[in-house]
XYZ file of C-alpha atoms in Angstrom:
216
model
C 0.000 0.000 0.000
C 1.521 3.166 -1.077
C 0.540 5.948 1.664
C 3.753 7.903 1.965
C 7.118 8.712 -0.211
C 10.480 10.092 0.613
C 11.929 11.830 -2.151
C 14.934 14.579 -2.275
C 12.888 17.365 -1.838
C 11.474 15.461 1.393
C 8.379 13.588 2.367
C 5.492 13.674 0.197
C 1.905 12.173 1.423
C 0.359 9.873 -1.519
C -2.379 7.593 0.568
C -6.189 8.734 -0.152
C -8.036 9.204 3.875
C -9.490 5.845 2.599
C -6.486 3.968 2.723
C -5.099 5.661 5.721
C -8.216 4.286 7.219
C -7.543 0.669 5.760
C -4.246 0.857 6.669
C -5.229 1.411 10.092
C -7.230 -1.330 10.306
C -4.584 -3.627 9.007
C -1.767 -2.777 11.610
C -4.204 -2.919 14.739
C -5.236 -6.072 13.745
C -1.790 -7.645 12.469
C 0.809 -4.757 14.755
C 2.938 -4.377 11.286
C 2.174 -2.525 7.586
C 4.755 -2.859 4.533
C 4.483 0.969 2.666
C 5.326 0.536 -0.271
C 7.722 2.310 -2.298
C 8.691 4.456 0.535
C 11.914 5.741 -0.777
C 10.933 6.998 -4.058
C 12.960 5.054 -7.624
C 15.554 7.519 -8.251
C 16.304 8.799 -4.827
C 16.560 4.585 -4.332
C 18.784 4.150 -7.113
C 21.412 7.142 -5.753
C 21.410 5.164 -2.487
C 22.161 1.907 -3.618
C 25.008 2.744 -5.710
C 26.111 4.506 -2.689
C 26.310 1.930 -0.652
C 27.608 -0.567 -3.210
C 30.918 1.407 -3.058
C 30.652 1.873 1.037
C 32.838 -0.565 3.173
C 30.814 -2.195 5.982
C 31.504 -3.544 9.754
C 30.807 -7.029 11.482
C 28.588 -6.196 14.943
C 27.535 -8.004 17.102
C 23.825 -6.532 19.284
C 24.546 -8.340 22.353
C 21.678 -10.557 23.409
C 19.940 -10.067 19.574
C 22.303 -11.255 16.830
C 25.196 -10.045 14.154
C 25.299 -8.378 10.938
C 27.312 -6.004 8.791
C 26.854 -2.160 9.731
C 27.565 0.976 8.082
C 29.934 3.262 9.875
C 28.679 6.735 10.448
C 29.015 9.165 7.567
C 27.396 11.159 4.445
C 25.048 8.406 3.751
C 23.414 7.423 6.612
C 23.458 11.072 7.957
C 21.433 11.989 4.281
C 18.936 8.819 5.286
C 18.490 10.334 8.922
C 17.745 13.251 7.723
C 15.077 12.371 5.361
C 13.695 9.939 7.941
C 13.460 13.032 10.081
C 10.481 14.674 7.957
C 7.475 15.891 9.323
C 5.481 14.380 6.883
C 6.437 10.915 7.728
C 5.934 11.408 11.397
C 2.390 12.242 11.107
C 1.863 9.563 8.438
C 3.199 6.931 11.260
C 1.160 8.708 14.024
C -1.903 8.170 11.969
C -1.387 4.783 10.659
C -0.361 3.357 14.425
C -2.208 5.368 16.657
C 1.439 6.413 18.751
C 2.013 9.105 20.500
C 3.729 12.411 18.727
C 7.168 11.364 17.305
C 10.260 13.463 17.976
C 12.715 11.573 16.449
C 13.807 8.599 14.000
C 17.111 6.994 15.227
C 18.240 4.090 12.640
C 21.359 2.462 11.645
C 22.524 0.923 8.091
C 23.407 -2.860 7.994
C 23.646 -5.491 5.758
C 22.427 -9.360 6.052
C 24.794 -12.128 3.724
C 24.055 -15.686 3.542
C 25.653 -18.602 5.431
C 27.287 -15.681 8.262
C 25.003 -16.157 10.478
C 23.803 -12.887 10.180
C 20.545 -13.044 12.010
C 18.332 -11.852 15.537
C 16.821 -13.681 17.597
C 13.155 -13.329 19.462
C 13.445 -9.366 21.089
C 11.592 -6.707 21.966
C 13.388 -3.651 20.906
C 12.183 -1.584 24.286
C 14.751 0.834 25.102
C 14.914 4.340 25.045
C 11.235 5.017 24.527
C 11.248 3.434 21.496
C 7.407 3.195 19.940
C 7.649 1.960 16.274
C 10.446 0.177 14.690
C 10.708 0.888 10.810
C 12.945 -1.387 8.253
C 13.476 0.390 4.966
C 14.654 -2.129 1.969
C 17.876 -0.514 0.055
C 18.978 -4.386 -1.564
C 19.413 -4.326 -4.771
C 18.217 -8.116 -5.460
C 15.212 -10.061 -4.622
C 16.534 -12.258 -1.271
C 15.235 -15.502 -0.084
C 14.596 -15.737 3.647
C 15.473 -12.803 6.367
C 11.284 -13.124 7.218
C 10.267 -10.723 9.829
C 8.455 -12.910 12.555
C 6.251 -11.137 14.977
C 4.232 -12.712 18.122
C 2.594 -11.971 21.600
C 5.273 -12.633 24.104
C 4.936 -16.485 25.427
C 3.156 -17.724 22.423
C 3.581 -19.732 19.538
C 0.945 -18.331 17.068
C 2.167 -15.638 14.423
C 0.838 -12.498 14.072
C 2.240 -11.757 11.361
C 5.448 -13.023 8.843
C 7.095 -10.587 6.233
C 9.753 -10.535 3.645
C 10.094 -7.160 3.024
C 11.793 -7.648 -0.649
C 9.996 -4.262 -2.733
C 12.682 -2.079 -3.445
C 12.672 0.839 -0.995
C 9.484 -0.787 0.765
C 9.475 -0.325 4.206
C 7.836 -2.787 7.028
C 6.599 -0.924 10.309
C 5.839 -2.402 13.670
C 4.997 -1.931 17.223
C 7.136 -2.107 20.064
C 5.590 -2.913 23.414
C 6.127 -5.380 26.473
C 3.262 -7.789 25.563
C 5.123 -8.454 21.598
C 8.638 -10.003 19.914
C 10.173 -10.402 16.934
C 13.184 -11.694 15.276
C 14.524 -11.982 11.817
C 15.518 -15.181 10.530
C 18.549 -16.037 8.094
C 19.141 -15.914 4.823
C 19.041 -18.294 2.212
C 20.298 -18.291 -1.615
C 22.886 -16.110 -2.571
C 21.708 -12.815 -2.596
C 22.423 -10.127 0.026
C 20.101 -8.090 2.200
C 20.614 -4.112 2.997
C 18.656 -2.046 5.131
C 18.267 0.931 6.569
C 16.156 0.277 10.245
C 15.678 2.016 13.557
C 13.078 2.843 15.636
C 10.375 5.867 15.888
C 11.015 7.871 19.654
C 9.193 10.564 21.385
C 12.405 12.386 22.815
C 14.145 13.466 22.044
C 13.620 15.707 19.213
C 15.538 15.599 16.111
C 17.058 19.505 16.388
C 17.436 18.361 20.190
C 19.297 15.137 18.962
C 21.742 17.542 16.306
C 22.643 20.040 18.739
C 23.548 17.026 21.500
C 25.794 16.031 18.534
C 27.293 19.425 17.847
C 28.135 20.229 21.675
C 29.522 16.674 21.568
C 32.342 17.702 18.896
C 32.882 21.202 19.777
């Protein structure tokens, strides 16, 4: 469902009110939505040849699992940035019914096959986080990497997603009562994306300045 797109000028809103409404619907009853086609063709294609040229990092998120992340720089300041829009907090406030966001904190990593590059069943809760959003940036269709979600101490799904559309992102809640984890890869094809998680505080000016005192 297309409902909102981040191009270089910024965040545009593309969703009728109907399919706000439906998309509603669909996350309280399932706690996730893919958007589609969040990150808009060409500003996609300027970020993935970006990134095939960027040199990545083994980490390890203690207690959760490993994978390959992007050191800090140009690109994944540009993504924060354009993450940081206005237009796609209120979008997320309407679709999931959260409280108002002041900030989207994410990180770049990268998924290959047969490294054991995987997480394991976690919550995410930390630092007031409220939604957790994974933005696609591969640039070929991967097998496995499913996003499992559940109600903490049970066995029934609520909900299973390979995010594969190019620049589709899946969102999700984040609360004591739910878990996910993202399974392996399979095949031979590599997984980026660009994920983090939707906060109240602080806000994003807030977060720069924090940053700027930091290095003065």
């Amino acid at each position: 469902m297309k409902l909102v797109q981040i191009t270089r000028a910024g965040a545009i809103r593309v969703g009728s009110p109907a399919d706000f409404a439906e998309a509603r619907a669909e996350f309280e009853r399932r706690q996730c939505l893919v958007l589609e086609q969040l990150i808009a063709p060409p500003l996609l294609e300027t970020i993935q040849r970006r990134l095939a040229a960027s040199d990545f990092t083994e980490r390890l998120n203690k207690g959760v699992g490993t994978e390959l992340r992007l050191p800090p720089g140009p690109l994944s300041g540009a993504l924060e940035f354009l993450t940081n829009d206005p237009v796609l907090f209120a979008a997320i406030e309407e679709i999931t019914g959260c409280e108002p966001i002041g900030c989207y904190r994410g990180r770049v990593y990268r998924m290959q096959p047969a490294a054991g590059h995987a997480s394991g069943w976690h919550n995410d809760l930390s630092d007031g986080r409220m939604i957790t959003m994974s933005v696609n940036l591969s640039e070929g269709v991967f097998e496995g990497g499913d996003l499992q979600l559940r109600e903490v101490g049970s066995e029934q799904l609520l909900a299973q997603v390979r995010n594969t559309g190019f620049g589709d992102a899946v969102i999700f809640r984040i609360d004591r009562a739910l878990e996910h984890q993202v399974l392996p890869l399979t095949g031979t094809v590599e997984r980026s994306a660009y994920a983090g998680w939707f906060q109240p505080h602080p806000s994003y000016a807030a977060l720069l300045n924090s940053r700027l005192e930091q290095t003065a």
